[in-house]
Short mmCIF file of C-alpha atoms and ligand atoms in Angstrom, two decimals:
data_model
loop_
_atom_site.label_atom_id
_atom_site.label_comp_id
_atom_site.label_asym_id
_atom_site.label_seq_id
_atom_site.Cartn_x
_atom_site.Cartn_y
_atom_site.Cartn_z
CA UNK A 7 -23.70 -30.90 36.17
CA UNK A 8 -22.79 -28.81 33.41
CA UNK A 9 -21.06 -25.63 33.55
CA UNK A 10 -23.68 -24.23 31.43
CA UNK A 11 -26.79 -25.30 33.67
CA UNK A 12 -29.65 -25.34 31.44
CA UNK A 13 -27.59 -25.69 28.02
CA UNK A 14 -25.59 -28.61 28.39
CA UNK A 15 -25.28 -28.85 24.79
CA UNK A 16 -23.11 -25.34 24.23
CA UNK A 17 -19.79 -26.15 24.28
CA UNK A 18 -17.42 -23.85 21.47
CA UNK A 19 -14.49 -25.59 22.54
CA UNK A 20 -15.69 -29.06 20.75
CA UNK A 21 -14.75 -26.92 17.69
CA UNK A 22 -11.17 -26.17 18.75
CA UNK A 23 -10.16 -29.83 19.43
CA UNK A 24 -7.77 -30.61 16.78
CA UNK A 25 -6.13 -28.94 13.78
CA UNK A 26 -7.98 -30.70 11.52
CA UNK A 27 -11.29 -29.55 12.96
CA UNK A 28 -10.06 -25.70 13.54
CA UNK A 29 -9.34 -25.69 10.15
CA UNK A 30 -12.13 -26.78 9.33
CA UNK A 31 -14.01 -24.22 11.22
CA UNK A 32 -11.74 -21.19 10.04
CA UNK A 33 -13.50 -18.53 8.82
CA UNK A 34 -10.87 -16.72 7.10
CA UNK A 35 -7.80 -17.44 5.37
CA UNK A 36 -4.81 -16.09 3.99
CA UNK A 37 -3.93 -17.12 0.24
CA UNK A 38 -0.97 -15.91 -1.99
CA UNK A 39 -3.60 -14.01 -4.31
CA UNK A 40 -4.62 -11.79 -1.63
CA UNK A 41 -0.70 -10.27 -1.29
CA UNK A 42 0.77 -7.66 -2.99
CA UNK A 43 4.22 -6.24 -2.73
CA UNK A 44 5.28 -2.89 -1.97
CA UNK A 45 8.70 -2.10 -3.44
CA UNK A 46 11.34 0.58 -3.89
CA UNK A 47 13.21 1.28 -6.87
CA UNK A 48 16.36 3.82 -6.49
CA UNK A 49 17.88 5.30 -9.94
CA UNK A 50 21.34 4.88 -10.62
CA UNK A 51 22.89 2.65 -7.96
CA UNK A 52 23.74 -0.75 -8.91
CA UNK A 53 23.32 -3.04 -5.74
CA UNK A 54 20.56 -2.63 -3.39
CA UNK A 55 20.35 0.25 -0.72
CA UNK A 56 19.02 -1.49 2.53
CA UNK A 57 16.69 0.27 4.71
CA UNK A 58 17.74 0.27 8.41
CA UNK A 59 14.54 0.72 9.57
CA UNK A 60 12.72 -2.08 7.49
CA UNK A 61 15.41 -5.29 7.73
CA UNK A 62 14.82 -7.30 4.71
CA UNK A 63 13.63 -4.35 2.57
CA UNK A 64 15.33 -2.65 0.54
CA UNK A 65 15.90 0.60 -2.18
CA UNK A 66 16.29 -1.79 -5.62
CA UNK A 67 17.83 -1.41 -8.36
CA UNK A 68 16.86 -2.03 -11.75
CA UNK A 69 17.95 -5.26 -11.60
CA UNK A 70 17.14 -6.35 -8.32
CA UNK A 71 13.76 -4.99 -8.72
CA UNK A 72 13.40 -7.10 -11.80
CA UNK A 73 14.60 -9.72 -9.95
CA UNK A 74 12.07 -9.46 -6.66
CA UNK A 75 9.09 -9.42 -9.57
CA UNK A 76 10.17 -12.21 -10.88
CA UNK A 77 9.89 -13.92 -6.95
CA UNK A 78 6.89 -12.59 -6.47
CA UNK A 79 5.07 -13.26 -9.74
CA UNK A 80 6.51 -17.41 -8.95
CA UNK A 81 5.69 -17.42 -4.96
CA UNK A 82 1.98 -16.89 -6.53
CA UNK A 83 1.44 -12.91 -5.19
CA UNK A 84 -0.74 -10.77 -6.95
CA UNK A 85 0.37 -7.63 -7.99
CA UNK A 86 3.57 -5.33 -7.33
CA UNK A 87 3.28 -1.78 -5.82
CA UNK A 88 6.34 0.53 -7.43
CA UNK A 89 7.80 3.46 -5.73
CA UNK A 90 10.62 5.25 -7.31
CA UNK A 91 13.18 7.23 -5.99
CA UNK A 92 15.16 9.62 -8.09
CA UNK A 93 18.37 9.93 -8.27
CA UNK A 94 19.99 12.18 -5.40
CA UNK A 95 20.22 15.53 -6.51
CA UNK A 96 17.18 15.33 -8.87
CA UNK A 97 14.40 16.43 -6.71
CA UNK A 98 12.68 19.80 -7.65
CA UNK A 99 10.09 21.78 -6.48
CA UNK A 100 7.64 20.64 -8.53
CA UNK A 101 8.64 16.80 -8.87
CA UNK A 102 9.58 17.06 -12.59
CA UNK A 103 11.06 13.51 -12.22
CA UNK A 104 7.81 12.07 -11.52
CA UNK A 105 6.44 13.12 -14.82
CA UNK A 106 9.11 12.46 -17.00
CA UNK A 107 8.96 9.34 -19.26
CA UNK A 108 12.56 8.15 -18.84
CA UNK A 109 11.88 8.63 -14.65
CA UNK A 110 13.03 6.35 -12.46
CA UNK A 111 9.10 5.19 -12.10
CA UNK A 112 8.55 4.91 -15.25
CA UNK A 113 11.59 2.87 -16.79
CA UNK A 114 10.73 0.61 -13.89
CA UNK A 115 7.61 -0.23 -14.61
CA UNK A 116 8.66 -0.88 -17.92
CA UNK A 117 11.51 -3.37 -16.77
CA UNK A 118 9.00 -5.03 -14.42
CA UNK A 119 6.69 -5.50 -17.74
CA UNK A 120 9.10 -6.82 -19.48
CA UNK A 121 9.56 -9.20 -16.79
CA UNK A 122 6.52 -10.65 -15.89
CA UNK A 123 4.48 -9.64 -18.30
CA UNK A 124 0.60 -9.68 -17.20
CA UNK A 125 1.47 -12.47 -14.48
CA UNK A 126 1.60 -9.74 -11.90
CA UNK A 127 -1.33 -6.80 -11.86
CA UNK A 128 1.49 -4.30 -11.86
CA UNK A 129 0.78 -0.96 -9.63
CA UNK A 130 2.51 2.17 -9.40
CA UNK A 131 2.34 4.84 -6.74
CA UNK A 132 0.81 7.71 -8.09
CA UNK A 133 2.24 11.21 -6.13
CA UNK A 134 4.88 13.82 -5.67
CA UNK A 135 6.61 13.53 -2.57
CA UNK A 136 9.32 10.85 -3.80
CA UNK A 137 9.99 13.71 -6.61
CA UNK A 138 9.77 17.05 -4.80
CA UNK A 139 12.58 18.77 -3.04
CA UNK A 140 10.18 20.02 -0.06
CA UNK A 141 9.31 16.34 0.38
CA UNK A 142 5.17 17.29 0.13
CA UNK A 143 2.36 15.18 -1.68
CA UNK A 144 1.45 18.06 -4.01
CA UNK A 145 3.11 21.64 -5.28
CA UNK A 146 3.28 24.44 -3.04
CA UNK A 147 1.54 27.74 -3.13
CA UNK A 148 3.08 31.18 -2.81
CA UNK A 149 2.51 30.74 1.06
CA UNK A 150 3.99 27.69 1.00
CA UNK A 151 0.88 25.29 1.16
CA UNK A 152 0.03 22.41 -0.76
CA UNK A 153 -1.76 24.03 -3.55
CA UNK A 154 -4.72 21.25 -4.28
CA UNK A 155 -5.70 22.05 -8.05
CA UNK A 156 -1.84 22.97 -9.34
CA UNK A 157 -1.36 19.51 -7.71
CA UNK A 158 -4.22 18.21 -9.84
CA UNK A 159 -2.54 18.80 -12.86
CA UNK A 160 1.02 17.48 -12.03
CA UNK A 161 -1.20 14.19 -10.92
CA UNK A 162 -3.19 14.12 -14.46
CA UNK A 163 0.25 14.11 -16.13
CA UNK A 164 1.90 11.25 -14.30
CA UNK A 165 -1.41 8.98 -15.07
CA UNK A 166 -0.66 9.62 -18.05
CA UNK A 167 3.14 8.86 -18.13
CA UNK A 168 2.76 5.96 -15.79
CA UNK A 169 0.02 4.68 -18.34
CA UNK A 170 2.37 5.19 -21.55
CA UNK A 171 4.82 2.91 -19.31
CA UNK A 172 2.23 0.32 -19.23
CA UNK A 173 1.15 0.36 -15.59
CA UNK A 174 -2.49 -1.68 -14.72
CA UNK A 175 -2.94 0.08 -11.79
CA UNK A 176 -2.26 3.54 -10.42
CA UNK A 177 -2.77 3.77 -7.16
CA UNK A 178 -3.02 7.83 -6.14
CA UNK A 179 -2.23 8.35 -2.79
CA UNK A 180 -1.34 12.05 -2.18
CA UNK A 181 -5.35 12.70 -0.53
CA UNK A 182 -5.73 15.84 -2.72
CA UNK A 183 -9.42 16.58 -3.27
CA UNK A 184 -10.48 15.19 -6.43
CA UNK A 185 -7.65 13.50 -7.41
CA UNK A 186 -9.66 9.86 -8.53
CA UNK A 187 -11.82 12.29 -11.27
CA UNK A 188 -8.73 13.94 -12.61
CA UNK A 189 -6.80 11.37 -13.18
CA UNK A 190 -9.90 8.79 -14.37
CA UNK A 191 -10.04 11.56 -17.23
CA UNK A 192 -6.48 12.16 -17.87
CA UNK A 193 -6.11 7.88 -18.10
CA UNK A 194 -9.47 8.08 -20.38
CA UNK A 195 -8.04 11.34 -23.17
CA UNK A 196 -5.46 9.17 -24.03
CA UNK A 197 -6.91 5.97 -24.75
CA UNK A 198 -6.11 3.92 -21.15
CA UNK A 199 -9.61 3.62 -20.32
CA UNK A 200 -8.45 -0.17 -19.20
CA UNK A 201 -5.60 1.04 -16.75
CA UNK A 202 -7.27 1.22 -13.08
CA UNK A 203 -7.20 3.10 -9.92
CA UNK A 204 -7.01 2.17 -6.53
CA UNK A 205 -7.91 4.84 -4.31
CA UNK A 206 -6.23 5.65 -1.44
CA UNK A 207 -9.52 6.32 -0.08
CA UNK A 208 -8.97 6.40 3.52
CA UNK A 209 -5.29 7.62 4.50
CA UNK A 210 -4.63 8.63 7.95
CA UNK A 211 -1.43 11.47 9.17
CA UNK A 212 0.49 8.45 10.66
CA UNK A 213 3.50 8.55 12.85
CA UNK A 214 4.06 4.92 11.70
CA UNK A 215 5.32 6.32 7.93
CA UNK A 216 8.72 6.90 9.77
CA UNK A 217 10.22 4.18 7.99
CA UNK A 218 8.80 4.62 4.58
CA UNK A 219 10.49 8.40 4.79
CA UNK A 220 14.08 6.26 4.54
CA UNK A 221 12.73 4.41 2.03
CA UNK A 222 12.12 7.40 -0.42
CA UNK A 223 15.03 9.85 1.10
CA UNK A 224 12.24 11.78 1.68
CA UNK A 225 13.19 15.43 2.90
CA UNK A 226 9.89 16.38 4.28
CA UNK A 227 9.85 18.65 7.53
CA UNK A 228 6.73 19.15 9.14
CA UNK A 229 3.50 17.52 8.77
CA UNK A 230 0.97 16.30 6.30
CA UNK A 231 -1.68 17.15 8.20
CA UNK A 232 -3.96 19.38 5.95
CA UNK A 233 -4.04 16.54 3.61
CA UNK A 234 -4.00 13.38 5.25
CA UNK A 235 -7.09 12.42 7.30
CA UNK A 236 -6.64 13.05 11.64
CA UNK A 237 -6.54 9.52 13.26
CA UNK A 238 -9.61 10.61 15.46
CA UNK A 239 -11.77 10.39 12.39
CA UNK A 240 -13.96 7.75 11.12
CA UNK A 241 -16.77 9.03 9.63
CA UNK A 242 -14.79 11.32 7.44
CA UNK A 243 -13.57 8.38 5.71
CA UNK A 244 -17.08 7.41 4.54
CA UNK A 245 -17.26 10.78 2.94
CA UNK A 246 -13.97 10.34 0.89
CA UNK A 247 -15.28 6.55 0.13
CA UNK A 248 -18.42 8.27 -1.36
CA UNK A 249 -16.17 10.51 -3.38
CA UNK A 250 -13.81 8.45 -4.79
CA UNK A 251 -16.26 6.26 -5.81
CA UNK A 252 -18.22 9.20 -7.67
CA UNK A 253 -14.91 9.87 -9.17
CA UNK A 254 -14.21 6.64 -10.78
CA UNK A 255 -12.55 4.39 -8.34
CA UNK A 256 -12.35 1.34 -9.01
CA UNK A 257 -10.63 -0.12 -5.57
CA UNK A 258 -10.37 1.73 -2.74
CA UNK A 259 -7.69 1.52 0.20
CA UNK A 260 -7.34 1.71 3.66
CA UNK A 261 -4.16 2.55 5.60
CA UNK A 262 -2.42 2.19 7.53
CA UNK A 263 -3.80 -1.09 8.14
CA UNK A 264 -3.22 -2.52 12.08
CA UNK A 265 -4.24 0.59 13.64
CA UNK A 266 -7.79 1.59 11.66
CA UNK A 267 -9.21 -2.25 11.34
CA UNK A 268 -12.28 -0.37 12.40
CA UNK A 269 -12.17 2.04 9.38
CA UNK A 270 -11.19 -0.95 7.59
CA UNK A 271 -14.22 -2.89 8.34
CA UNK A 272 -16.70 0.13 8.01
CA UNK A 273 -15.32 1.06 4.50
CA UNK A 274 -15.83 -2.81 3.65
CA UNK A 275 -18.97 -3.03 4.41
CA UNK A 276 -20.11 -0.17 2.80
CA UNK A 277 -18.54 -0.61 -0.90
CA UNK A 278 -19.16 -3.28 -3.57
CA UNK A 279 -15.28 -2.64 -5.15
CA UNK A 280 -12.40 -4.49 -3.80
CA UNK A 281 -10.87 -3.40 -0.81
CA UNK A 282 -7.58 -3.13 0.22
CA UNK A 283 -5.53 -2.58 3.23
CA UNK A 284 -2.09 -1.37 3.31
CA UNK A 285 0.27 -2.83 6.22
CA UNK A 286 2.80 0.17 6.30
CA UNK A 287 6.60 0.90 7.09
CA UNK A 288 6.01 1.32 10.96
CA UNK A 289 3.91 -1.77 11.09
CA UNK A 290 6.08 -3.93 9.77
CA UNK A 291 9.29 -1.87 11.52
CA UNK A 292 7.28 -3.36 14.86
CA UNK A 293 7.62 -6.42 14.41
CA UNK A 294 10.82 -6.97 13.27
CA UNK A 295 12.21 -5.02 15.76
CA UNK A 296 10.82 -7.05 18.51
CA UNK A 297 11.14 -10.09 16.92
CA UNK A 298 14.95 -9.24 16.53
CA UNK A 299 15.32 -8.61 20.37
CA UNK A 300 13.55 -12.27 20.99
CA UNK A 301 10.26 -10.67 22.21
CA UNK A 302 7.61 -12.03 20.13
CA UNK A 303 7.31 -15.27 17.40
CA UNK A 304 7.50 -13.47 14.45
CA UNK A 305 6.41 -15.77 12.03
CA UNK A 306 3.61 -16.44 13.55
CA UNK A 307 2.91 -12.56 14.52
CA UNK A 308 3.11 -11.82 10.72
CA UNK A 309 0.33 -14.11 9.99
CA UNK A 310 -1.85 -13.19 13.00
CA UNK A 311 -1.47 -9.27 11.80
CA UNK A 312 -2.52 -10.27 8.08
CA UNK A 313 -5.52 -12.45 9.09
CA UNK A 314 -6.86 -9.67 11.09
CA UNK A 315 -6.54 -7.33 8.63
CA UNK A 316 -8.39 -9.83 6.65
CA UNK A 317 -10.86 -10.49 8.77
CA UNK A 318 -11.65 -7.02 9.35
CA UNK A 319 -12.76 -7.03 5.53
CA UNK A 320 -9.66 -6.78 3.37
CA UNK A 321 -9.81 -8.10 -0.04
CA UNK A 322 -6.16 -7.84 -0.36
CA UNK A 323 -3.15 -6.56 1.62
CA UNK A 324 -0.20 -4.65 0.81
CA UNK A 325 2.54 -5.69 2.51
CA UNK A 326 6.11 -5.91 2.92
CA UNK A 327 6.33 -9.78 3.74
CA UNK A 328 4.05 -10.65 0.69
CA UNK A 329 6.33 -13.00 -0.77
CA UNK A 330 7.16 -14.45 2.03
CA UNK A 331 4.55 -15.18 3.23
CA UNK A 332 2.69 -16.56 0.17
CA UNK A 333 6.13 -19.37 -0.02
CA UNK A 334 4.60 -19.82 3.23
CA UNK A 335 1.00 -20.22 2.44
CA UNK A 336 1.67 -23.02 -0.86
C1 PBG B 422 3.02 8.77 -0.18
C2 PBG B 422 3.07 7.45 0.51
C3 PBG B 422 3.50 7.18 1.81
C4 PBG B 422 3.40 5.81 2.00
C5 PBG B 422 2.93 5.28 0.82
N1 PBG B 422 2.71 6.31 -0.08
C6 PBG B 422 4.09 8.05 2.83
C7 PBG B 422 3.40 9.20 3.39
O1 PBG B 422 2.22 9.46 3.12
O2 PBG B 422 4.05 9.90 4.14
C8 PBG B 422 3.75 5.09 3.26
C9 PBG B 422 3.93 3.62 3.12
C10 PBG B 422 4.58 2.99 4.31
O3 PBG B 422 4.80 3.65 5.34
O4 PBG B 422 4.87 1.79 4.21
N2 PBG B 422 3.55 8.67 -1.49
#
């Protein structure tokens, strides 16, 4: 008597008997090409700055930074995400560093150039809060807000400097209004009509940032609330999809990653760009933190948190672990 009374014949576990057959049956899978690396350049120090929030991740230096390129480009990832952090003492209101040529963001992505060449899609972070003193996304108005269209401008001039550097990618991610037209103009007056942008189309006010905030010394008090999207939302991301796709974008991101895989998978199936998914600070705090106390397999957690995020329709993922995991994956 089957346990299926009149369909003796359905049985999904016939699929699951062996590796050879699950893998055969997998319907998603994880390869080096789909990882890229977030990393952290600090200026003026001359061994890495760890993070103690992120173990394994640090602030680079020049050459270190070089160096984890380099790894990257040979464990077969795909691109590099920079973020630099001046020098202490070198913040300003207005995040002068982040437009200057010789900034700490910009002589990186040089060095990484230099290093790998075109082997790596080379990305930069595209925004003000590693640069300004008040630790916000944008310049302030008299009142103290986040002025939208003065931040406009700083943003049109760091495309451009980021550009000169010799960046592929910029990926804006400060959720001003407009920013993806701006800067698609500001990359196109000066000739870098090839240079990209991947749109931080959907980014949520997350409390699992923390991390990342060590990362860049940030010095932020308060909230980024009246710029980044309120976690209750999903159908306001489909309206800034819409936008930054009128505006020129040419990839679009989700993130934080783990906790919207329903944004994730909305915003996938409504685009014909590339997708990507970015597995943040506080993710990837999470599991090291309980794999440290013996709690969870974290190998094996790793991979089960990128497949999802996969799954749920990620082209490709942004991730601490990326070249890790793609030694893993070859
Ligand atoms: C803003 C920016 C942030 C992250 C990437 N770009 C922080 C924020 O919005 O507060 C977070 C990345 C992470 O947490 O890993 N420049």
């Amino acid at each position: 008597m089957s346990v299926y009374g009149s369909f003796p014949g359905a049985r999904p576990r016939r699929l699951r008997v062996s590796p050879a057959m699950r893998r055969m049956v997998a319907e998603t899978r994880l390869h080096p090409a789909d990882l890229i690396l977030p990393a952290f350049v600090k200026e003026g120090i001359s061994e890495p700055v760890p993070i103690s929030a992120m173990p394994g991740v640090v602030q680079h230096s020049r050459d270190t930074l070089r160096k984890a390129a380099a790894e990257a480009a040979g464990a077969g990832v795909a691109g590099i995400m920079i973020f630099g952090v001046p020098e202490d003492g070198k913040k300003d209101a207005l995040g002068t560093a982040g437009t200057d040529p010789d900034g700490i963001l910009q002589v990186a992505i040089r060095d990484v150039k230099a290093e790998v060449g075109d082997e790596l899609v080379i990305m930069s972070d595209l925004c003000l809060d590693e640069y300004t003193d008040h630790g916000h996304c944008g310049v302030l108005d008299a009142g103290g807000r986040v002025d939208n269209d003065a931040t406009l401008e700083r943003y049109a001039e760091m495309a451009q400097v980021q550009a000169d550097a010799g960046v592929h990618v910029v990926g804006p991610s400060g959720m001003m209004d407009g920013q993806v037209g701006v800067i698609r103009e500001a990359l196109d007056t000066i000739g870098k009509e090839d240079v990209s942008i991947l749109a931080y189309t959907a980014k949520y006010s997350s409390a699992f940032y923390g991390p990342f905030r060590e990362a860049v010394a940030s010095s932020l008090t308060g909230d980024r609330k009246t710029y980044q999207q309120d976690p209750a939302n999903v159908r306001e991301s489909l309206r800034e999809l819409a936008l930054d796709l009128q505006e020129g974008a040419d990839m679009v991101m989700v993130k934080p990653a783990g906790p919207y895989l329903d944004v994730l998978a909305k915003v996938a199936e409504a685009v014909d760009v590339p997708v990507s998914a970015y597995q943040i600070s506080g993710e990837y705090a999470m599991i090291e933190a309980a794999a440290e106390k013996g709690w969870i397999d974290r190998d094996k957690a790793i991979l089960e948190a990128l497949l999802g995020i996969k799954r749920a329709g990620a082209s490709t993922i942004l991730t601490y672990w990326a070249t890790e995991v793609a030694r893993w994956l070859r």
